[in-house]
Each structure stands twice: as C-alpha cells, then as structure tokens.
Short mmCIF file of C-alpha atoms in Angstrom, two decimals:
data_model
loop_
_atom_site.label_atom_id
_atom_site.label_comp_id
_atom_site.label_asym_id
_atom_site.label_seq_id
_atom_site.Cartn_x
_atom_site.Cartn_y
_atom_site.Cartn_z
CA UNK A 1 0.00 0.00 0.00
CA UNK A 2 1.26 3.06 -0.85
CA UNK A 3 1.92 6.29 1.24
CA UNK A 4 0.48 9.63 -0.10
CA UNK A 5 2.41 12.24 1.94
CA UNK A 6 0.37 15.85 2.56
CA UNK A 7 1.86 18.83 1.14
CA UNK A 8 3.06 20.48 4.72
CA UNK A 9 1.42 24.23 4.91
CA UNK A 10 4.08 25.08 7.30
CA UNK A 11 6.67 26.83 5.20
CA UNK A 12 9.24 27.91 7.99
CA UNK A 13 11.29 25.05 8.05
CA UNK A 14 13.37 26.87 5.94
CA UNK A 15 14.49 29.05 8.49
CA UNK A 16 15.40 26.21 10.75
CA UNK A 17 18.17 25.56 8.02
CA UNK A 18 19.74 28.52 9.18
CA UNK A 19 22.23 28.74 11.76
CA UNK A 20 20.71 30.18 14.79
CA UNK A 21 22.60 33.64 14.41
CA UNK A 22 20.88 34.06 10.74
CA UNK A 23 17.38 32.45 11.58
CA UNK A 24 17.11 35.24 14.33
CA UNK A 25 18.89 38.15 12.22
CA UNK A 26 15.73 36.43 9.87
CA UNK A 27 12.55 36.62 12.45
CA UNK A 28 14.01 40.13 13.79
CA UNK A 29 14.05 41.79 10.44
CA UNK A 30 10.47 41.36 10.04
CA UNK A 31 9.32 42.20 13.60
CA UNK A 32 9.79 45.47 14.56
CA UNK A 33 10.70 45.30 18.75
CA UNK A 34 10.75 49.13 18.90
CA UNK A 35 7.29 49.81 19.84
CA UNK A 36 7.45 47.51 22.65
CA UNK A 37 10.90 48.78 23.93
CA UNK A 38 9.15 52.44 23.79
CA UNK A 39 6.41 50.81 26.54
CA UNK A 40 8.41 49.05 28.66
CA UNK A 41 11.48 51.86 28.80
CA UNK A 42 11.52 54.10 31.82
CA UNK A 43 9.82 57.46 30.38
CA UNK A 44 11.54 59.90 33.52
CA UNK A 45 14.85 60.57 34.17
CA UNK A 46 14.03 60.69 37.68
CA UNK A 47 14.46 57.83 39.92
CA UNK A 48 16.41 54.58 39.90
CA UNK A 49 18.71 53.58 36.72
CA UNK A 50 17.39 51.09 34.95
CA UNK A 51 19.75 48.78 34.70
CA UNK A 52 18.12 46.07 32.63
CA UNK A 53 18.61 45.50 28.80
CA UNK A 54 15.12 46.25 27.88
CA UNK A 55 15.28 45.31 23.96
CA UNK A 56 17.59 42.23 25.00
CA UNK A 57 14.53 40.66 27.14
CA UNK A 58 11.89 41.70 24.40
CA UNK A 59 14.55 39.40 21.95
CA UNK A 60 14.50 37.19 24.27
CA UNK A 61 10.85 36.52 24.80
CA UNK A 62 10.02 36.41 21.01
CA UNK A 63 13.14 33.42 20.73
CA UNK A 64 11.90 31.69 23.55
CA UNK A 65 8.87 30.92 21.17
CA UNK A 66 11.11 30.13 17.89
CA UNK A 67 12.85 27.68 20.20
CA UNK A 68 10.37 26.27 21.85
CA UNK A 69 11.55 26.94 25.22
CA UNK A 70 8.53 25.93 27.55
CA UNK A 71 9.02 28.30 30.30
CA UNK A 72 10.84 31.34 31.43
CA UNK A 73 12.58 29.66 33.87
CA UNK A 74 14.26 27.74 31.07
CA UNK A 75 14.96 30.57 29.65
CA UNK A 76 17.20 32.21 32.18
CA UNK A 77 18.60 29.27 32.46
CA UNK A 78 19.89 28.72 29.25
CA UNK A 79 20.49 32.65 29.33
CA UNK A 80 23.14 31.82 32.21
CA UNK A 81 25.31 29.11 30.75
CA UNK A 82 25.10 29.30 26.77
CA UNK A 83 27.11 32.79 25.83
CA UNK A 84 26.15 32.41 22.06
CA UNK A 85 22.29 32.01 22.66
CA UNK A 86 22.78 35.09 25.54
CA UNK A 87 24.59 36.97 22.78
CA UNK A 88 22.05 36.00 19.88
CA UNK A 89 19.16 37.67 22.31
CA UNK A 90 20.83 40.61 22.16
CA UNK A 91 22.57 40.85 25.55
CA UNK A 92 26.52 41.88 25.93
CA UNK A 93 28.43 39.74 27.83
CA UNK A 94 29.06 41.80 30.51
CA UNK A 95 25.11 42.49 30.85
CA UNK A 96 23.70 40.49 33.85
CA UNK A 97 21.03 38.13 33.11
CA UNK A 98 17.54 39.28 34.07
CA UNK A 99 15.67 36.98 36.60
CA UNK A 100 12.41 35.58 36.19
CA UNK A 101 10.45 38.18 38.12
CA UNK A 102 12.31 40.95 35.59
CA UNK A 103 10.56 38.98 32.50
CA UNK A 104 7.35 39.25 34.86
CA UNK A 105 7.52 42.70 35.66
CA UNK A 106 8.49 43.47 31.79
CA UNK A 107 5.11 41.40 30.79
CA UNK A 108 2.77 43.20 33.12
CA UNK A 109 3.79 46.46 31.47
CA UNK A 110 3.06 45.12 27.90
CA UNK A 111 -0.28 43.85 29.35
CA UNK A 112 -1.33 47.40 29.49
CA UNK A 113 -1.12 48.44 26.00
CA UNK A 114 -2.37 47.37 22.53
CA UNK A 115 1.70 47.43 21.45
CA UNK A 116 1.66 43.56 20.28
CA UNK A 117 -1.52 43.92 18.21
CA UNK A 118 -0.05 46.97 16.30
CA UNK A 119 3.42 45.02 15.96
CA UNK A 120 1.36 42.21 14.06
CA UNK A 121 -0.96 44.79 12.20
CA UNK A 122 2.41 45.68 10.68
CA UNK A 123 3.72 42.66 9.77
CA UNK A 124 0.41 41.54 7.73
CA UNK A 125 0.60 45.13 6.19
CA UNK A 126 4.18 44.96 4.97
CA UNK A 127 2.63 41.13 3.78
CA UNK A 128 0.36 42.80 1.91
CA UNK A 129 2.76 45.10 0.12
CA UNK A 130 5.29 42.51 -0.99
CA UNK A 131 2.71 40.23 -2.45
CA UNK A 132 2.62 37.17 0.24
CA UNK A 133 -0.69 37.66 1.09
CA UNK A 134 -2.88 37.58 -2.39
CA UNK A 135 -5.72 34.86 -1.73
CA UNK A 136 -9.51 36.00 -1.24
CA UNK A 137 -10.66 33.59 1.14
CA UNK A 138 -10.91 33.91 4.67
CA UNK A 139 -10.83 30.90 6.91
CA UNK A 140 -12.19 31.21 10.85
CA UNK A 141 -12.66 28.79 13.58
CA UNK A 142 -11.80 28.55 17.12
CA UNK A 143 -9.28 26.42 19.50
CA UNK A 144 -9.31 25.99 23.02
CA UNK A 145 -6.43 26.15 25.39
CA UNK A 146 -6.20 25.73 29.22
CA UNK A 147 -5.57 28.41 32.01
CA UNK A 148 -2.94 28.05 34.44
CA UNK A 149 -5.19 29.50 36.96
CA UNK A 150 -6.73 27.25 39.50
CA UNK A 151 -9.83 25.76 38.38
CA UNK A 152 -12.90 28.13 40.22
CA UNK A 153 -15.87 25.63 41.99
CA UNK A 154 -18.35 27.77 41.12
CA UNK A 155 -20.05 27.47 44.44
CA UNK A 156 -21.27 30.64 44.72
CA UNK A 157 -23.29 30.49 41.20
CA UNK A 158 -24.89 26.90 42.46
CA UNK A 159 -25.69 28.79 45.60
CA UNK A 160 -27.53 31.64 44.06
CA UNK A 161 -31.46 30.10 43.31
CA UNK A 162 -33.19 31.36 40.77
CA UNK A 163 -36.54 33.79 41.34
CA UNK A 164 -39.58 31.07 41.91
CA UNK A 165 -42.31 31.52 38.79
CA UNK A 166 -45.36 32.41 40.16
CA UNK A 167 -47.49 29.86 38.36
CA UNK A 168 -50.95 31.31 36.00
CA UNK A 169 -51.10 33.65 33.85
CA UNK A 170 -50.29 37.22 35.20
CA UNK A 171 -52.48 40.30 35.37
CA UNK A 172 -52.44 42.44 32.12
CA UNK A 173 -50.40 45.04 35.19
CA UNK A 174 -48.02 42.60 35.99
CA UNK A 175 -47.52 41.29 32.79
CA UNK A 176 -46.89 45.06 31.81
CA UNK A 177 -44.02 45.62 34.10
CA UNK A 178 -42.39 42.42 33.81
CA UNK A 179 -41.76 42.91 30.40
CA UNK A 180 -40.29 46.32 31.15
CA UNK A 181 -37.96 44.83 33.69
CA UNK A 182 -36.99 42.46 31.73
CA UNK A 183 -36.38 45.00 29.05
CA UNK A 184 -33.94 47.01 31.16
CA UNK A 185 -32.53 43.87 32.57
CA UNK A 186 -31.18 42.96 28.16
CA UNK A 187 -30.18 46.27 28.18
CA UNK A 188 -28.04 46.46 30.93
CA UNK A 189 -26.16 43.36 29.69
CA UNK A 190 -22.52 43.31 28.37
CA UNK A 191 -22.39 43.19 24.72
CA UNK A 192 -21.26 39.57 24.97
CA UNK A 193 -23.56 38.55 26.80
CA UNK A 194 -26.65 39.77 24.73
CA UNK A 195 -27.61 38.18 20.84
CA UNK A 196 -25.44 38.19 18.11
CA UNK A 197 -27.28 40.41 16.13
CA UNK A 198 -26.84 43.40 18.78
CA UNK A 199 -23.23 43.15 17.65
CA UNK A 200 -23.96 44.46 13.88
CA UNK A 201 -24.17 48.42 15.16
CA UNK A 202 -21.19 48.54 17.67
CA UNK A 203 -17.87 49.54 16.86
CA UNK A 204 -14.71 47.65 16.80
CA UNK A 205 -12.58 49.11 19.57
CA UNK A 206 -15.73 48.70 21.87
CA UNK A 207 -15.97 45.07 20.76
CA UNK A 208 -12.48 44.54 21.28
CA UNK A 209 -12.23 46.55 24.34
CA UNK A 210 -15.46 44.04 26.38
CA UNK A 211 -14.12 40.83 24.89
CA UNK A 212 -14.25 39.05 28.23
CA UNK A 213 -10.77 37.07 28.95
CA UNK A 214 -11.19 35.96 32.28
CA UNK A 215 -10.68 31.84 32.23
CA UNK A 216 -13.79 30.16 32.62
CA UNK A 217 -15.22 26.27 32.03
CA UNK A 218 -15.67 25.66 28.26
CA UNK A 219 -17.74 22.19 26.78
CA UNK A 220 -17.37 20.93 23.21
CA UNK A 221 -18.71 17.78 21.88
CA UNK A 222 -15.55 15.58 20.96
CA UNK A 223 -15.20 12.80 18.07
CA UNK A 224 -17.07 10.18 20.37
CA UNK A 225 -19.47 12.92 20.80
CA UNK A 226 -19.15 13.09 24.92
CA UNK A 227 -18.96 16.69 26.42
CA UNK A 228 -15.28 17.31 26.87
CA UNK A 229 -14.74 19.91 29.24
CA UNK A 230 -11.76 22.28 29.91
CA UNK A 231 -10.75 25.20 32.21
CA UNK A 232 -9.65 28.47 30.13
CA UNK A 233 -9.64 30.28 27.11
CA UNK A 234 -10.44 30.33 23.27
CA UNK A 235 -8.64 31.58 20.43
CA UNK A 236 -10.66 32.58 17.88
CA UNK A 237 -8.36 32.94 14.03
CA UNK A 238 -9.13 34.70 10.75
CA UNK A 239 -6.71 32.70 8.17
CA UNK A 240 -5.33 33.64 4.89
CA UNK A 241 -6.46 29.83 3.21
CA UNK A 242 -3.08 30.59 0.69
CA UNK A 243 -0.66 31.47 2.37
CA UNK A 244 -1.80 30.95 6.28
CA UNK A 245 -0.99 34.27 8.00
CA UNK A 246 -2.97 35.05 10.74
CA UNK A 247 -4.96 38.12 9.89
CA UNK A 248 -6.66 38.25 12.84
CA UNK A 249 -7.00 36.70 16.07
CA UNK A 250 -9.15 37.50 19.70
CA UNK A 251 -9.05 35.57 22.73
CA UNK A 252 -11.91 35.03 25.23
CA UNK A 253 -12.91 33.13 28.00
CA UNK A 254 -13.71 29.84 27.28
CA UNK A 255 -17.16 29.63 27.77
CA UNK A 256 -17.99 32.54 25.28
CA UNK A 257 -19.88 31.18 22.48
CA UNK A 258 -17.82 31.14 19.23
CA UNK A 259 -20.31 32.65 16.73
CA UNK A 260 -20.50 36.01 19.27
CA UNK A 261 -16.45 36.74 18.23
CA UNK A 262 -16.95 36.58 14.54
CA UNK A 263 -18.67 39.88 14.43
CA UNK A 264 -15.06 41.53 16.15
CA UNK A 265 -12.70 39.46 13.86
CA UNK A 266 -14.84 40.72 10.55
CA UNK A 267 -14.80 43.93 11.69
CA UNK A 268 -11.16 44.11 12.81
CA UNK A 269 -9.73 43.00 9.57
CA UNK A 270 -11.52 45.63 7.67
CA UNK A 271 -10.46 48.20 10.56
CA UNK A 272 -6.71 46.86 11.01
CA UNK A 273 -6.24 45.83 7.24
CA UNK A 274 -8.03 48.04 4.66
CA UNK A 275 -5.76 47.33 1.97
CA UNK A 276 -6.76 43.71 1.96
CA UNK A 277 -9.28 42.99 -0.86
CA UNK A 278 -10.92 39.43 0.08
CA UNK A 279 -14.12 38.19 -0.89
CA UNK A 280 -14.86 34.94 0.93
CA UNK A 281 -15.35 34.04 4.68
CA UNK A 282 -15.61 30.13 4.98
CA UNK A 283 -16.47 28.28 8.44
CA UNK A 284 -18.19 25.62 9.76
CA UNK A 285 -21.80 24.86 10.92
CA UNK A 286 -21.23 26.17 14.09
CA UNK A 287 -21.57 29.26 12.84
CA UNK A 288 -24.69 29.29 10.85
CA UNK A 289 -26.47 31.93 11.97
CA UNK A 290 -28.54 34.53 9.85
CA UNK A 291 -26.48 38.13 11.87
CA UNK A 292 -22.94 36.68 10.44
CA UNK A 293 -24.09 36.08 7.25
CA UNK A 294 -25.58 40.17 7.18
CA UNK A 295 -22.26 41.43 8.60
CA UNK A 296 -20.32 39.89 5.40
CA UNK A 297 -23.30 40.75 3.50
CA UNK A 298 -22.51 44.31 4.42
CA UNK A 299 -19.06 44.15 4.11
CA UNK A 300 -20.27 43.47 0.59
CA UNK A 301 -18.71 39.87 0.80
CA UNK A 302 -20.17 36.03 0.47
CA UNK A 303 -20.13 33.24 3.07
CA UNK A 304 -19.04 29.78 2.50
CA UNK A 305 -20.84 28.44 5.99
CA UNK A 306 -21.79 24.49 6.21
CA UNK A 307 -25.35 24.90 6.67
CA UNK A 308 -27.00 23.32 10.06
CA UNK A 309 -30.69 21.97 9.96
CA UNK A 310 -31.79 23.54 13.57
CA UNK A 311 -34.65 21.42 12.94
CA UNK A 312 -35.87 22.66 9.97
CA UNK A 313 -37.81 21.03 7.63
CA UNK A 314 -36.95 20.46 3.93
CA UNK A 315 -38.87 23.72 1.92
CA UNK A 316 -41.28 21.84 -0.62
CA UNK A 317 -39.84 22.48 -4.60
CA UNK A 318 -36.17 22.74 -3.32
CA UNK A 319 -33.84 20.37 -2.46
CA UNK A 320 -31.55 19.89 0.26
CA UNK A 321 -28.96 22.10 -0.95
CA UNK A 322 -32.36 25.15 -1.64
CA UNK A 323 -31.82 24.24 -5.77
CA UNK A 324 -35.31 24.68 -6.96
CA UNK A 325 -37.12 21.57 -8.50
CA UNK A 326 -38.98 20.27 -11.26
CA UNK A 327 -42.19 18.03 -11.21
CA UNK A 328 -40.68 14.56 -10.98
CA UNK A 329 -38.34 16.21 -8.29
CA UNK A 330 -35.45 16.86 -10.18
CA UNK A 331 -32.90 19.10 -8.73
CA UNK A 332 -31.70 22.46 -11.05
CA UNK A 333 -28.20 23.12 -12.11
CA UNK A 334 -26.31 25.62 -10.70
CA UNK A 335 -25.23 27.42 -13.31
CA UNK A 336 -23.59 31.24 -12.87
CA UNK A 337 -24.03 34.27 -10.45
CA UNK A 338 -24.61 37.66 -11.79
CA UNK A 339 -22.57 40.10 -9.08
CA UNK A 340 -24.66 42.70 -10.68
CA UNK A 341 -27.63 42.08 -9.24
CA UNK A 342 -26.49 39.23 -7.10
CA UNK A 343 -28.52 36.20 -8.57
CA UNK A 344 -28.15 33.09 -9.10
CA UNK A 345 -28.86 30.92 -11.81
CA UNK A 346 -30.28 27.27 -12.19
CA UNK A 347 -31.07 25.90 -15.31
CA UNK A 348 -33.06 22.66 -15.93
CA UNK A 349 -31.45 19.62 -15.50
CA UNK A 350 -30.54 16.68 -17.58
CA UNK A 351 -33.13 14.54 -16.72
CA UNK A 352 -35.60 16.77 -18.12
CA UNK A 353 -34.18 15.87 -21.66
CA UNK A 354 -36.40 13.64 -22.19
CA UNK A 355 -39.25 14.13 -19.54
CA UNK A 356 -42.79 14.62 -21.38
CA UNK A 357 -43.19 17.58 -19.75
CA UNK A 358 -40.27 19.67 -20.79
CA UNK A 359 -42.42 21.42 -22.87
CA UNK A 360 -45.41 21.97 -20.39
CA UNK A 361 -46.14 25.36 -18.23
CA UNK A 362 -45.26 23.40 -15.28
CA UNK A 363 -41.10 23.25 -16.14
CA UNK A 364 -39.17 26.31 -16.83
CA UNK A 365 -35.80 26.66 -18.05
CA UNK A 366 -34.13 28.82 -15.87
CA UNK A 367 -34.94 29.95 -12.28
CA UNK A 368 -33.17 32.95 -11.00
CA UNK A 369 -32.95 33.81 -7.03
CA UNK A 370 -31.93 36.57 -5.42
CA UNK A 371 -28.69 35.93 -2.38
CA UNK A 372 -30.51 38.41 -0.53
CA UNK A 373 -34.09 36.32 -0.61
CA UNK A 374 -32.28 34.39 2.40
CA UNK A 375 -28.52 34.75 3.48
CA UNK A 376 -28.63 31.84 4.96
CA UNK A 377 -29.93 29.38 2.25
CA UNK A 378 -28.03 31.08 -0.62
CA UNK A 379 -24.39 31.99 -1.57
CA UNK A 380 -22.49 32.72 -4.38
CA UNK A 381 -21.71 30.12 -5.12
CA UNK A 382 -24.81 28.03 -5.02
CA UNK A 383 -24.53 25.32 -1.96
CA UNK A 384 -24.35 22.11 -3.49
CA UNK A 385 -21.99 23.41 -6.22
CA UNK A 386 -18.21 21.61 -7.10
CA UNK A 387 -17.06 25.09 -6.68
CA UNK A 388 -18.88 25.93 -3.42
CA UNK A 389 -17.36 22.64 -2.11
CA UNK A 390 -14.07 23.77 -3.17
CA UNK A 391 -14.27 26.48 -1.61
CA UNK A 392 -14.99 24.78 1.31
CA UNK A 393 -12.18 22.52 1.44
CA UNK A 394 -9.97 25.36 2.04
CA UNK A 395 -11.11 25.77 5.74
CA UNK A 396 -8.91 23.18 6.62
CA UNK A 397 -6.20 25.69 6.73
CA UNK A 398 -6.88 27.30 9.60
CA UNK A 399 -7.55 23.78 11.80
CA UNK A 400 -3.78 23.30 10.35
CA UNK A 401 -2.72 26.68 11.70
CA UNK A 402 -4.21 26.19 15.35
CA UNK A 403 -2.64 22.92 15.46
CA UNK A 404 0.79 24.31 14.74
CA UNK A 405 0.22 27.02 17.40
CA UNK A 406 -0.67 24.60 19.77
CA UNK A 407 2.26 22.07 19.13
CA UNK A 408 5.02 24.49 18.03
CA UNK A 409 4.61 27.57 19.26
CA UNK A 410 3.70 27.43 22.72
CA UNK A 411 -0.07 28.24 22.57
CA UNK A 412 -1.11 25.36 24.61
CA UNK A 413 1.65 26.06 27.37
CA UNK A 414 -0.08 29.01 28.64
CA UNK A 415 2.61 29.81 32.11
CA UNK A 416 0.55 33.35 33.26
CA UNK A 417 -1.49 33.77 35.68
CA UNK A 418 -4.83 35.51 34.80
CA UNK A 419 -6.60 36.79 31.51
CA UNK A 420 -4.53 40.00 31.59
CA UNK A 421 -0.97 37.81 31.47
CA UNK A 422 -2.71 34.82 29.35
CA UNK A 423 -3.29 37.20 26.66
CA UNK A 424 0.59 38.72 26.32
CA UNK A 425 1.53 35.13 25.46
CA UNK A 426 -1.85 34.48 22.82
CA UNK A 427 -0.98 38.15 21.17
CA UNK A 428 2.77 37.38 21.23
CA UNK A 429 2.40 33.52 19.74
CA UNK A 430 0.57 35.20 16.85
CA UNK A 431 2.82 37.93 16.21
CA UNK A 432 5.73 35.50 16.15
CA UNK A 433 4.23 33.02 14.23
CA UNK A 434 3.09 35.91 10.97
CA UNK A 435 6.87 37.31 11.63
CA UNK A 436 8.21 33.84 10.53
CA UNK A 437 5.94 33.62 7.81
CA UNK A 438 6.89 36.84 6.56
CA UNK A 439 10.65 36.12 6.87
CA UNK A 440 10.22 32.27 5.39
CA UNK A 441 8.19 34.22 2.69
CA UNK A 442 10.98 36.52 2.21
CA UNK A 443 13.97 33.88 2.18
CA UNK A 444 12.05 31.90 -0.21
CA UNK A 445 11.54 34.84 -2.63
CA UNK A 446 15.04 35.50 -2.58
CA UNK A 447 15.84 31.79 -3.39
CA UNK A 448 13.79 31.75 -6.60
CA UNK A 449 14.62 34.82 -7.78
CA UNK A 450 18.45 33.68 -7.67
CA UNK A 451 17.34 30.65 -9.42
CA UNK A 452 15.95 32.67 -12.31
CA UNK A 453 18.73 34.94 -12.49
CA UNK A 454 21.01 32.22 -13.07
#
C-alpha cells in the first residue's frame, strides 16, 4: 500500500536551516521590537537607573517561542550558561542576566497596551505590500487552550437560586411591568452577553475593548461525541487559506460562544487591514447563523458556511442544498451568479431531456434567485456546487494553523497567571508566528529569484 504524503502548509522550516545567528537576524528583520521597547522603557529621568537591557529581554521573549523553550525559567537558564544564545538575544556579555520576576515585571507592562496587536498589524501590512498575502478567502474557527489559573468551583453560582415563577397567567399590570424589567434587565447586559445580532451596530474598539478574557469552564462535543470539558480560554483565528498568515486573532474566556467573536474578527480585519481585498469568509456549521451572514453581507462579501438543519424542515420544490425543483423532483443546475444584481442561476437539468413535460407550463428553463431572498440558504456560489465545495475545502487551513500554534509555538503552554498575562503570550504567539511567515516568505523569494537569475 502506498503512502500519499500531505503537502506540509508550514513553510518555515526553511528558516530552521539557518544557523541560529541568521534564523534570528531572519525573524528580527520582520518584527519590529521598537514599539514595545518604547512601553516598557523608563519614560523619567528621575528615579532609579534602569539597569536592565530592555530590547535584549523583548529578543529574548520572542526566541523563547522560535525555540520552543517551555518556560521562562528555562529561559534564564539557558540565558546563564550558553554565551552564544545570551549573545544571539541581544545581551553583551558583561550584561547580567535578568531573573524571572524581571521577564514578569516586563510582561505586566506590555499587558497594558495594545503594542503587540499593532506590531502584528504591521507585519500583515508589509505582507500585503510585498505580495505574500494575495488569496480571497478567509478561513475562521476557534481552539481551546487551558488556564494556568486554578480551576474556580463555582459554588457561589450553584448557591444563588433562581426567582420562583409564580405559576398562571399574570395580570395584564403585571404582565406590563415584567416585560419592562426584563427589558432594562437585556439592556443592561454586556455586549457579549446579549444576541449576536446586537453586535452588527457597535464599533470595533468597543468590541475589542469588552471581549471578556477571564478563564472560565468551556464544553465541546468531541469525536465520540461526549462533552469534553476544559478550564480556560479560546482563540478565535481569521486565516489567509493561501498562504496561512494570521490576519486576525481574539481571545476570550472559554465559555464565550464562538459565533458572538466573529462579528469583532470581521470587523477588525476591515479596521486593522483596509488594503486587503478578500471576498470569501468560509467556516463551519457552528456558525450558521442569519447576523454573520448580514455582517459579510454588508461588508459586501459572500459566506461559504456548512449549513445546520436547527430542525428545519426540507422547503417543498427545493432540495436539500435550496436548488429549486422540477415536477418529478429533479434538482436544477447551478449554473452562474450575476454580481450585478447578485442572482443566481439554475437551469433545468438533464433529466428533463427527455421528460414529457419539458415542454409543459409546469417546467421552466431557468430559475433565478436573489442571495438576498435568504442569506442563509443562498451563496455565491450556489450550496451544493463543485465550486462551493471547493471552496470549502480550504477551511482546513486554519484547523492546520491552530494545530501548529498549539504544538510548536507554545499556545497550549499558557505559564501566566490571569486573563490580563494569558493574553501577552496568545498576542505574542501570533505575532511571532506571521513574523516567521513573513521572513520564510521573504527567504524563499530571494531563493527563486536567484534561481531565475542564473
């Protein structure tokens, strides 16, 4: 039996070729450190000397996550008693090496700024201007990874009990200011916590800003299809399907649902990346739900979204892919989509050829729907369609991507303490992991141009 071996979508083993001197010089010329230095530097000239080599540590941090070091305490380590890797990070020799709680205090200043997200935000831009990042589709899903914090009981929520229902029907009064209360009670909800479709109106940077982060329980049905349960966070991606940068990424608590954080990662690529021209946003069923598929309608975009039943049942003269239907049943072709006016176009199908009632009122030729008749049930392309199934094989990418976070670049290894710290280490994995795609992208530009030139 013979063994087909998967094209790898990890292009950075190319910079693991390099010695370690060149892969950093590498990873370092398409990361710019300087905005973080700026934070973290001491901004009076008042006080105690700082005696630490600020841009040193930030070097250090971001090779601690080429390498694969698992935790900081490895780090110093390996700071203390290899002189080429201290001098690689950045650090003279005579520079002492900074102690855990240094790298702590250092973190806890990033924490308090938006420095790592703009760092990325420049990476993908300077993609964009060389030409790595050309595709039109959009991939998006969601991992999980665990907190380090302790797991919380939740006593205190099993201890609260709920109001007792006072049973009958309540006076046309009551009923009155019930409604009200509950009213005031939606409103005064976090945007998270209230329906997708309150999302649509509300700006990015608030979205981004009341993203909740704390760890908290999360449940997923797993391949056996058991609840598996898990104490943290979720990373929620936006993927390039060609080339696999990460154009955008949010974290949340674990428990948030995952279609509530597509409405931020939509609206932050369009707010963070304007230059990027896509046109398709594929995902799973799990995010099948009629507010996503207006917010890329408005972004003047189409959805690629597996399409879940809820229950539903089967419209009567359309299939199960919403292709209209002949007489005898027979399914219409999908045949083109007019951006124009944004229709689509069946035409009849084969088995009509020789049907008896080709020719009868009951059988047109062509049916032509509207996208906009129901978001939901229609895309360009038709569901159903070779190319709509294309299309949505390339969402494999970014379950690819998320595994390779998890396994090589230290998402899963979360070593913080609290939301705050968790979510240095998410936005710094992500801004590491573009930077060597951009360099990889880079080095292998440079290799085929030198083959063509000689």
């Amino acid at each position: 039996m013979s063994i087909v071996r998967q094209e790898s979508l990890f292009s950075i083993e190319v910079l693991y070729e390099l010695e370690p001197t060149q892969r950093y010089d590498e990873v370092f010329s398409s990361i710019n450190i300087a905005p973080m230095v700026n934070v973290v530097a001491k901004k009076s000239r008042f006080g105690r000397p700082v005696s630490l080599n600020y841009p040193a540590m930030i070097q250090a941090l971001v090779i601690r996550i080429v390498e694969r070091i698992s935790e900081i305490k490895l780090l110093v380590k390996r700071l203390k008693w290899d002189l080429q890797f201290k001098w690689d990070c950045g650090f003279l020799i005579s520079d002492s090496v900074p102690s855990e709680s240094a790298f702590s205090r250092m973190i806890s200043k990033i924490k308090e700024s938006n420095v790592l997200q703009s760092i990325n935000t420049q990476i993908l831009t300077d993609a964009i201007d060389e030409g790595c990042i050309s595709d039109t589709n959009i991939a998006i899903d969601a991992g999980h990874f665990e907190a380090r914090d302790q797991a919380s009981s939740n006593k205190e929520e099993r201890e609260q009990k709920s109001v007792p229902k006072k049973r009958g029907r309540k006076p046309k009064i009551e009923q009155e200011q019930w409604l009200k209360e509950q009213q005031e009670l939606q409103d005064s909800l976090p945007i998270f916590e209230k329906k997708i479709e309150d999302q649509l109106e509300v700006p990015y940077n608030e979205l981004r800003d009341q993203m909740p982060i704390a760890p908290k329980w999360g449940v997923k049905k797993n391949s056996e299809g058991k609840n598996a349960y898990w104490f943290g966070y979720k990373g929620h991606f936006a993927v390039d399907t060609k080339n696999q940068f990460i154009l955008h990424s949010m974290m949340s608590s674990g428990n948030l649902h995952d279609g509530k954080a597509i409405t931020p990662l939509l609206k932050g690529i369009e707010e963070t990346l304007p230059k990027l021209d896509w046109t398709y946003a594929i995902m799973d069923a799990g995010y099948d739900y009629k507010p996503i598929y207006e917010q890329i309608n408005n972004m003047n975009d189409y959805s690629i979204i597996a399409y879940n039943k809820k229950n539903e049942s089967e419209p009567i003269g359309f299939d199960s892919h919403f292709a209209p239907t002949c007489v005898r049943e027979h399914s219409y072709r999908y045949d083109s989509f007019d951006k124009k006016y944004k229709t689509l176009k069946f035409t009849r199908p084969k088995e009509c050829a020789d049907c008896p009632l080709a020719h009868d009122t009951l059988c047109q030729k062509v049916y032509k729907i509207k996208v906009e008749t129901d978001l939901r049930r229609y895309s360009a392309p038709a569901r159903g369609s070779l190319a709509w199934k294309e299309r949505y094989k390339e969402r494999s990418s970014v379950e690819r991507v998320i595994g390779y976070l998890k396994e090589f670049f230290q998402l899963n290894n979360v070593r913080y303490r609290t939301g705050e710290r968790a979510k240095v280490q998410f936005d710094l994995t992500t801004m590491v992991y573009n930077g060597m795609k951009l360099a990889s992208a880079r080095l292998n530009h440079n290799a085929v141009n030198s083959q063509t030139v000689a």
